[in-house]
Tab-separated table of C-alpha atoms and ligand atoms in Angstrom:
chain	number	residue	atom	x	y	z
J	1	MET	CA	187.409	1.137	-104.077
J	2	LYS	CA	184.490	-0.527	-102.344
J	3	ILE	CA	182.956	2.861	-101.474
J	4	HIS	CA	183.422	3.961	-105.064
J	5	HIS	CA	181.553	0.886	-106.306
J	6	LEU	CA	178.819	1.418	-103.776
J	7	LEU	CA	178.354	5.045	-104.842
J	8	GLY	CA	178.238	3.929	-108.454
J	9	ALA	CA	175.538	1.386	-107.665
J	10	THR	CA	173.484	3.975	-105.753
J	11	ALA	CA	173.730	6.434	-108.615
J	12	ILE	CA	172.572	3.794	-111.118
J	13	LEU	CA	169.703	2.861	-108.804
J	14	ALA	CA	168.685	6.519	-108.474
J	15	LEU	CA	168.778	7.008	-112.227
J	16	GLY	CA	166.728	3.866	-112.692
J	17	THR	CA	164.057	5.139	-110.298
J	18	LEU	CA	163.824	8.500	-112.065
J	19	GLY	CA	163.540	6.784	-115.438
J	20	ALA	CA	160.755	4.523	-114.205
J	21	MET	CA	158.970	7.480	-112.628
J	22	ALA	CA	159.093	9.431	-115.876
J	23	GLN	CA	157.976	6.482	-117.959
J	24	GLY	CA	154.539	6.187	-116.388
J	25	TYR	CA	154.101	9.947	-116.081
J	26	PRO	CA	151.543	11.233	-115.388
J	27	THR	CA	149.877	8.788	-113.033
J	28	LYS	CA	147.948	11.405	-111.041
J	29	PRO	CA	146.483	14.910	-111.555
J	30	ILE	CA	148.846	17.795	-112.342
J	31	THR	CA	148.491	21.066	-110.438
J	32	VAL	CA	148.773	24.259	-112.478
J	33	VAL	CA	149.527	27.150	-110.138
J	34	VAL	CA	147.881	30.351	-111.385
J	35	PRO	CA	149.467	33.188	-109.431
J	36	PHE	CA	146.328	35.366	-109.575
J	37	ALA	CA	142.660	35.163	-108.633
J	38	ALA	CA	140.139	33.295	-110.769
J	39	GLY	CA	138.568	35.060	-113.733
J	40	GLY	CA	141.621	37.040	-114.874
J	41	PRO	CA	143.586	36.398	-118.062
J	42	THR	CA	146.153	34.056	-116.487
J	43	ASP	CA	143.372	31.931	-115.021
J	44	VAL	CA	141.322	31.953	-118.222
J	45	ILE	CA	144.290	30.923	-120.395
J	46	ALA	CA	145.399	28.217	-117.936
J	47	ARG	CA	141.929	26.683	-117.953
J	48	ILE	CA	141.541	26.706	-121.750
J	49	VAL	CA	145.006	25.288	-122.452
J	50	GLY	CA	144.842	22.920	-119.464
J	51	GLU	CA	141.608	21.385	-120.697
J	52	HIS	CA	143.267	20.210	-123.915
J	53	MET	CA	146.527	19.206	-122.205
J	54	SER	CA	144.490	16.953	-119.875
J	55	LYS	CA	143.236	15.028	-122.896
J	56	THR	CA	146.764	14.532	-124.257
J	57	LEU	CA	148.275	13.582	-120.907
J	58	GLY	CA	145.377	11.433	-119.722
J	59	GLN	CA	145.219	13.139	-116.332
J	60	PRO	CA	143.341	16.250	-115.177
J	61	LEU	CA	145.203	19.552	-114.924
J	62	ILE	CA	143.866	21.242	-111.824
J	63	VAL	CA	144.159	25.012	-111.493
J	64	GLU	CA	145.198	26.270	-108.077
J	65	ASN	CA	144.922	30.040	-107.638
J	66	VAL	CA	147.761	31.210	-105.373
J	67	ALA	CA	147.479	34.997	-105.474
J	68	GLY	CA	149.501	37.744	-103.798
J	69	ALA	CA	152.418	40.144	-104.292
J	70	GLY	CA	151.730	40.750	-107.980
J	71	GLY	CA	151.809	37.029	-108.723
J	72	THR	CA	155.246	36.460	-107.214
J	73	THR	CA	153.826	34.388	-104.317
J	74	GLY	CA	152.414	31.765	-106.668
J	75	GLN	CA	155.382	31.914	-108.995
J	76	ALA	CA	157.705	31.292	-106.006
J	77	ARG	CA	155.534	28.318	-105.042
J	78	VAL	CA	156.251	26.786	-108.452
J	79	ALA	CA	160.002	27.406	-108.099
J	80	LYS	CA	160.023	25.519	-104.798
J	81	ALA	CA	157.725	22.653	-105.833
J	82	ALA	CA	159.038	19.092	-106.138
J	83	PRO	CA	160.540	18.738	-109.633
J	84	ASP	CA	158.388	15.758	-110.566
J	85	GLY	CA	156.111	17.311	-113.181
J	86	TYR	CA	153.067	17.294	-110.885
J	87	THR	CA	153.279	21.019	-110.113
J	88	ILE	CA	153.718	23.493	-112.939
J	89	GLY	CA	152.799	27.170	-113.194
J	90	MET	CA	151.172	29.599	-115.603
J	91	GLY	CA	153.399	32.648	-115.357
J	92	HIS	CA	153.365	35.826	-117.408
J	93	MET	CA	155.226	38.911	-118.524
J	94	GLY	CA	155.038	40.200	-114.938
J	95	THR	CA	156.021	37.217	-112.802
J	96	LEU	CA	158.631	35.880	-115.236
J	97	GLY	CA	159.635	39.083	-117.035
J	98	ALA	CA	159.315	42.197	-114.917
J	99	SER	CA	159.153	41.192	-111.256
J	100	PRO	CA	162.922	41.112	-110.603
J	101	GLY	CA	162.850	44.846	-111.403
J	102	LEU	CA	160.381	45.558	-108.589
J	103	TYR	CA	161.163	42.970	-105.922
J	104	PRO	CA	164.788	43.229	-104.749
J	105	ASN	CA	164.266	40.192	-102.493
J	106	LEU	CA	162.500	38.001	-105.015
J	107	THR	CA	163.101	34.369	-104.006
J	108	TYR	CA	163.344	33.074	-107.575
J	109	ASP	CA	165.302	33.872	-110.676
J	110	PRO	CA	163.059	33.552	-113.749
J	111	GLN	CA	165.954	32.341	-115.894
J	112	LYS	CA	167.556	29.948	-113.403
J	113	ASP	CA	164.830	28.464	-111.228
J	114	PHE	CA	162.410	27.231	-113.889
J	115	GLN	CA	162.394	24.999	-116.920
J	116	PRO	CA	160.324	26.503	-119.713
J	117	ILE	CA	157.408	24.420	-121.011
J	118	GLY	CA	156.206	26.977	-123.543
J	119	LEU	CA	154.237	30.067	-124.478
J	120	ALA	CA	150.454	29.701	-124.236
J	121	ALA	CA	149.297	33.023	-125.709
J	122	GLY	CA	150.221	36.601	-126.426
J	123	THR	CA	147.820	39.061	-124.831
J	124	PRO	CA	147.542	42.628	-126.178
J	125	ILE	CA	146.845	45.344	-123.625
J	126	VAL	CA	143.537	47.186	-123.717
J	127	ILE	CA	142.724	50.286	-121.696
J	128	VAL	CA	139.307	49.687	-120.226
J	129	THR	CA	137.198	52.065	-118.154
J	130	ARG	CA	134.004	51.923	-116.132
J	131	LYS	CA	131.157	52.490	-118.521
J	132	ASP	CA	130.043	55.827	-117.045
J	133	LEU	CA	133.449	57.513	-116.887
J	134	PRO	CA	132.624	60.892	-118.473
J	135	VAL	CA	134.838	60.555	-121.558
J	136	LYS	CA	133.867	59.899	-125.145
J	137	ASP	CA	137.098	58.326	-126.358
J	138	PHE	CA	140.754	57.729	-125.529
J	139	LYS	CA	141.751	61.346	-126.305
J	140	GLU	CA	139.187	62.609	-123.808
J	141	PHE	CA	140.335	59.972	-121.337
J	142	MET	CA	143.894	61.270	-121.525
J	143	ASP	CA	142.712	64.847	-120.850
J	144	TYR	CA	140.404	63.673	-118.081
J	145	ALA	CA	143.174	61.644	-116.416
J	146	LYS	CA	145.523	64.639	-116.525
J	147	LYS	CA	142.887	66.983	-115.056
J	148	ASN	CA	141.713	64.508	-112.424
J	149	GLU	CA	145.041	62.948	-111.538
J	150	LYS	CA	144.363	63.244	-107.809
J	151	THR	CA	141.000	61.508	-107.850
J	152	ILE	CA	141.040	59.034	-110.737
J	153	ASN	CA	141.652	55.396	-109.698
J	154	GLN	CA	143.492	52.733	-111.628
J	155	ALA	CA	143.022	49.091	-110.596
J	156	HIS	CA	145.768	46.538	-111.075
J	157	ALA	CA	146.826	43.049	-110.006
J	158	GLY	CA	149.613	44.070	-107.615
J	159	SER	CA	153.124	45.406	-107.895
J	160	GLY	CA	154.905	43.944	-110.906
J	161	SER	CA	151.748	42.557	-112.494
J	162	VAL	CA	151.081	43.246	-116.150
J	163	SER	CA	148.246	45.665	-115.380
J	164	HIS	CA	150.593	47.530	-113.028
J	165	ILE	CA	153.663	47.827	-115.247
J	166	THR	CA	151.801	48.545	-118.470
J	167	CYS	CA	149.880	51.363	-116.773
J	168	ILE	CA	153.205	52.657	-115.391
J	169	LEU	CA	154.261	53.118	-119.019
J	170	LEU	CA	150.987	54.864	-119.844
J	171	HIS	CA	151.293	57.187	-116.847
J	172	GLU	CA	154.864	58.025	-117.818
J	173	MET	CA	153.680	59.117	-121.227
J	174	LEU	CA	150.804	61.147	-119.811
J	175	LYS	CA	153.052	62.523	-117.045
J	176	ILE	CA	150.564	61.618	-114.339
J	177	ASP	CA	150.803	59.690	-111.092
J	178	PRO	CA	147.241	58.663	-110.178
J	179	ASN	CA	145.990	56.502	-107.298
J	180	SER	CA	146.313	52.816	-107.918
J	181	ILE	CA	144.391	50.073	-106.168
J	182	PRO	CA	145.927	46.592	-106.022
J	183	TYR	CA	143.796	43.454	-106.373
J	184	ARG	CA	144.665	39.765	-106.262
J	185	GLY	CA	144.219	39.563	-110.004
J	186	THR	CA	142.414	41.505	-112.686
J	187	GLY	CA	139.435	39.124	-112.419
J	188	PRO	CA	138.239	40.828	-109.208
J	189	ALA	CA	139.504	44.207	-110.476
J	190	VAL	CA	137.230	43.953	-113.521
J	191	THR	CA	134.310	43.023	-111.247
J	192	ASP	CA	134.853	46.317	-109.436
J	193	LEU	CA	135.248	48.166	-112.739
J	194	ILE	CA	131.860	46.807	-113.802
J	195	GLY	CA	130.464	47.932	-110.448
J	196	GLY	CA	131.909	51.441	-110.990
J	197	LYS	CA	134.158	51.254	-107.901
J	198	VAL	CA	137.344	51.946	-109.911
J	199	ASP	CA	137.896	54.010	-113.052
J	200	TYR	CA	140.231	52.115	-115.379
J	201	ILE	CA	142.593	49.164	-115.916
J	202	CYS	CA	145.358	48.402	-118.418
J	203	ASP	CA	144.381	44.772	-118.835
J	204	GLN	CA	145.179	41.818	-121.028
J	205	ILE	CA	142.524	41.473	-123.690
J	206	VAL	CA	141.404	37.895	-123.006
J	207	SER	CA	139.499	38.577	-119.810
J	208	VAL	CA	137.924	41.889	-120.850
J	209	SER	CA	136.846	41.345	-124.450
J	210	SER	CA	133.489	39.744	-123.552
J	211	GLN	CA	132.685	42.502	-121.047
J	212	VAL	CA	133.594	45.223	-123.563
J	213	LYS	CA	131.397	43.583	-126.198
J	214	GLY	CA	128.611	43.189	-123.665
J	215	GLY	CA	128.837	46.902	-122.794
J	216	THR	CA	129.449	46.449	-119.045
J	217	ILE	CA	132.810	48.247	-119.401
J	218	ARG	CA	134.350	50.325	-122.206
J	219	GLY	CA	137.437	49.531	-124.268
J	220	LEU	CA	139.093	52.813	-125.242
J	221	ALA	CA	142.240	51.687	-127.045
J	222	ILE	CA	144.347	48.619	-127.766
J	223	ALA	CA	148.127	49.046	-127.534
J	224	THR	CA	149.051	47.090	-130.675
J	225	PRO	CA	149.822	48.245	-134.236
J	226	GLU	CA	146.618	46.615	-135.559
J	227	ARG	CA	143.119	46.288	-134.135
J	228	SER	CA	142.198	42.909	-132.684
J	229	PRO	CA	139.566	40.881	-134.571
J	230	ALA	CA	138.156	40.052	-131.114
J	231	LEU	CA	137.469	43.736	-130.455
J	232	ALA	CA	137.206	45.199	-133.926
J	233	ASP	CA	135.487	48.397	-132.708
J	234	VAL	CA	138.280	49.336	-130.302
J	235	PRO	CA	140.807	51.668	-131.977
J	236	THR	CA	144.551	51.198	-131.696
J	237	THR	CA	146.524	53.643	-129.567
J	238	LYS	CA	147.927	54.972	-132.850
J	239	GLU	CA	144.450	55.759	-134.152
J	240	ALA	CA	143.378	57.043	-130.760
J	241	GLY	CA	146.171	59.586	-130.286
J	242	LEU	CA	149.023	57.920	-128.368
J	243	PRO	CA	150.988	55.960	-131.001
J	244	ALA	CA	154.054	55.477	-128.804
J	245	TYR	CA	152.058	53.400	-126.327
J	246	GLN	CA	152.657	49.908	-127.701
J	247	VAL	CA	152.623	46.970	-125.331
J	248	SER	CA	151.534	43.384	-125.469
J	249	ALA	CA	151.855	40.795	-122.714
J	250	TRP	CA	152.007	36.987	-122.710
J	251	ASN	CA	151.295	33.927	-120.578
J	252	ALA	CA	153.485	30.853	-120.443
J	253	LEU	CA	153.866	27.552	-118.627
J	254	VAL	CA	156.984	26.721	-116.638
J	255	ALA	CA	158.069	23.849	-114.375
J	256	PRO	CA	160.484	23.948	-111.459
J	257	LYS	CA	164.135	23.313	-112.272
J	258	GLY	CA	165.120	19.638	-112.168
J	259	VAL	CA	162.126	17.937	-113.798
J	260	PRO	CA	163.391	14.912	-115.819
J	261	ALA	CA	163.810	15.638	-119.524
J	262	ASP	CA	161.245	13.056	-120.679
J	263	VAL	CA	158.598	14.529	-118.354
J	264	MET	CA	159.410	18.004	-119.676
J	265	LYS	CA	158.995	16.732	-123.210
J	266	LYS	CA	155.580	15.258	-122.422
J	267	LEU	CA	154.502	18.590	-120.945
J	268	SER	CA	155.790	20.712	-123.815
J	269	ASP	CA	154.394	18.340	-126.432
J	270	ALA	CA	151.012	18.519	-124.683
J	271	LEU	CA	151.140	22.334	-124.699
J	272	ILE	CA	152.024	22.395	-128.401
J	273	ALA	CA	149.168	19.959	-129.080
J	274	ALA	CA	146.827	22.332	-127.205
J	275	VAL	CA	147.780	25.574	-128.961
J	276	THR	CA	147.799	23.941	-132.396
J	277	ASP	CA	144.439	22.251	-131.827
J	278	PRO	CA	141.956	24.234	-133.977
J	279	ALA	CA	139.199	24.325	-131.325
J	280	THR	CA	141.514	25.412	-128.496
J	281	LYS	CA	143.217	27.976	-130.733
J	282	LYS	CA	139.807	29.377	-131.680
J	283	LYS	CA	138.731	29.672	-128.041
J	284	LEU	CA	141.845	31.723	-127.280
J	285	GLU	CA	141.563	33.811	-130.462
J	286	ASP	CA	137.892	34.556	-129.892
J	287	LEU	CA	138.959	36.217	-126.645
J	288	GLY	CA	141.738	38.167	-128.413
J	289	GLY	CA	144.684	35.901	-127.574
J	290	VAL	CA	147.535	35.707	-130.077
J	291	VAL	CA	148.223	31.992	-130.310
J	292	PRO	CA	151.766	30.760	-131.061
J	293	ASP	CA	152.593	28.096	-133.650
J	294	ALA	CA	154.493	24.944	-132.594
J	295	LYS	CA	157.850	26.729	-132.851
J	296	GLY	CA	156.604	29.740	-130.906
J	297	ALA	CA	155.277	27.448	-128.158
J	298	SER	CA	158.545	25.521	-127.815
J	299	PRO	CA	160.618	25.558	-124.602
J	300	GLU	CA	163.522	27.134	-126.517
J	301	ALA	CA	161.380	30.041	-127.696
J	302	LEU	CA	160.115	30.624	-124.148
J	303	ALA	CA	163.636	30.580	-122.670
J	304	ALA	CA	164.631	33.269	-125.188
J	305	LEU	CA	161.479	35.292	-124.444
J	306	ILE	CA	162.026	35.253	-120.667
J	307	LYS	CA	165.598	36.429	-121.156
J	308	SER	CA	164.675	39.226	-123.539
J	309	GLU	CA	161.799	40.353	-121.289
J	310	ASN	CA	164.110	40.432	-118.234
J	311	ASP	CA	166.557	42.526	-120.277
J	312	ARG	CA	163.757	44.862	-121.335
J	313	TRP	CA	161.793	45.328	-118.102
J	314	VAL	CA	164.200	44.965	-115.198
J	315	PRO	CA	166.473	47.985	-115.876
J	316	LEU	CA	163.444	50.052	-116.935
J	317	LEU	CA	161.506	49.361	-113.733
J	318	LYS	CA	164.521	49.720	-111.457
J	319	ALA	CA	165.062	53.200	-112.917
J	320	LYS	CA	161.392	54.256	-112.830
J	321	VAL	CA	160.068	52.883	-109.575
J	322	LYS	CA	161.861	53.844	-106.419
J	323	PRO	CA	161.452	51.261	-103.619
K	401	LIG	N1	146.059	40.474	-115.741
K	401	LIG	C1	146.701	40.348	-114.481
K	401	LIG	C2	147.924	41.197	-114.435
K	401	LIG	O1	147.724	42.334	-114.495
K	401	LIG	C3	146.899	39.039	-113.922
K	401	LIG	C4	145.697	38.148	-113.903
K	401	LIG	O2	144.746	38.345	-113.144
K	401	LIG	O3	145.764	37.221	-114.663
K	401	LIG	O4	149.046	40.772	-114.306
C-alpha cells in the first residue's frame, strides 16, 4: 500500500515536471536536423520555414546539416533525440517515405518513431542537365541517354534520396542503367552539374529553379501534369514525350516520438503559421514549391502521407533494387 502511494506520488511529480517544462517551451534555440548538405531543397525549405517559425516561437530555429546514407543518418539522429521539442527534423519523401525499401537495417520506422509536425512543401521533380550536354530537348535527352548509357552520369543525394528514387523510375521507363554518383545532398550535386562534372539530376524544383532561370544548368522537363509558374518555360513530361513519368516529392517536419502534446501543438501551429504567412508562402512558391493550406500542413495529414508513401514506395523499391 505504501509503495503504491509512493509510486503514485512519483508519477504525479513526473507529470507535473513535464507540464511545467512544456508550459515555458521554448526557452532555448531549437535544432532542425536537415539530413542533407546545405544548398539543397531540404535545406532551403527548412531555412525558409524555420525563419518564420522562429518568430512565432520566440526562439531561433538552427539548421544542423547531418548528411549521409541518403539522409537516413540525419533522420535516425532525430528519431533518437531527446523528446523535448528542442530537436526536430526536416525529412522528405526519401527519408520518411522510401528509405525502408532500400535499407533493410534502417534503425527507425517512419510511422512509429516520429510524431508528425506537418508538411512544409510539395516539390515537383525537374530533370536538369549540365548546360552543354549535346541535346536540344527532353526527347533528344532520352535518345542520348539510351545511346550513351555506359558513359552518361547521373548525380543524386545517396541511396533512397528523392533524386535517387525518382531517377530510378525514369531509368526504368527508358530501360537504361547508367552510372550514378552519390553526393551528400543535391546542393553539392548541382554545384558539380554547373561545373559540368556530371550530366544530369532528377531534382526537386526549389533548389534548381534559380539556376535554370539563370542559364547555368538546363531544365528539360517537369514531372507534373501542369507546368510550374516558377519555371514556365520548362515543358511537362507529357508535353516533352514521356507522359507516364509523373512524380512529385515533399518535405515535412517531424519530432521524435514522446514529445509532450502541448509542445507538439506549439510546433505544428508554428509550422501552419509559417506556410500560411503570405510572405513565406511566396518565397516557397517563387522557387516552385507547392505550399499546403492549414489542413494540408496538419500533423494528421502528414501521418496519412507518410503511411501512403511507405505503402507506395517500399514494395516498389524492394522489388526493383536488389541489395
Ligand atoms: N534533393 C535531395 C534528394 O535528392 C536532398 C537534398 O539535398 O535536399 O533527396
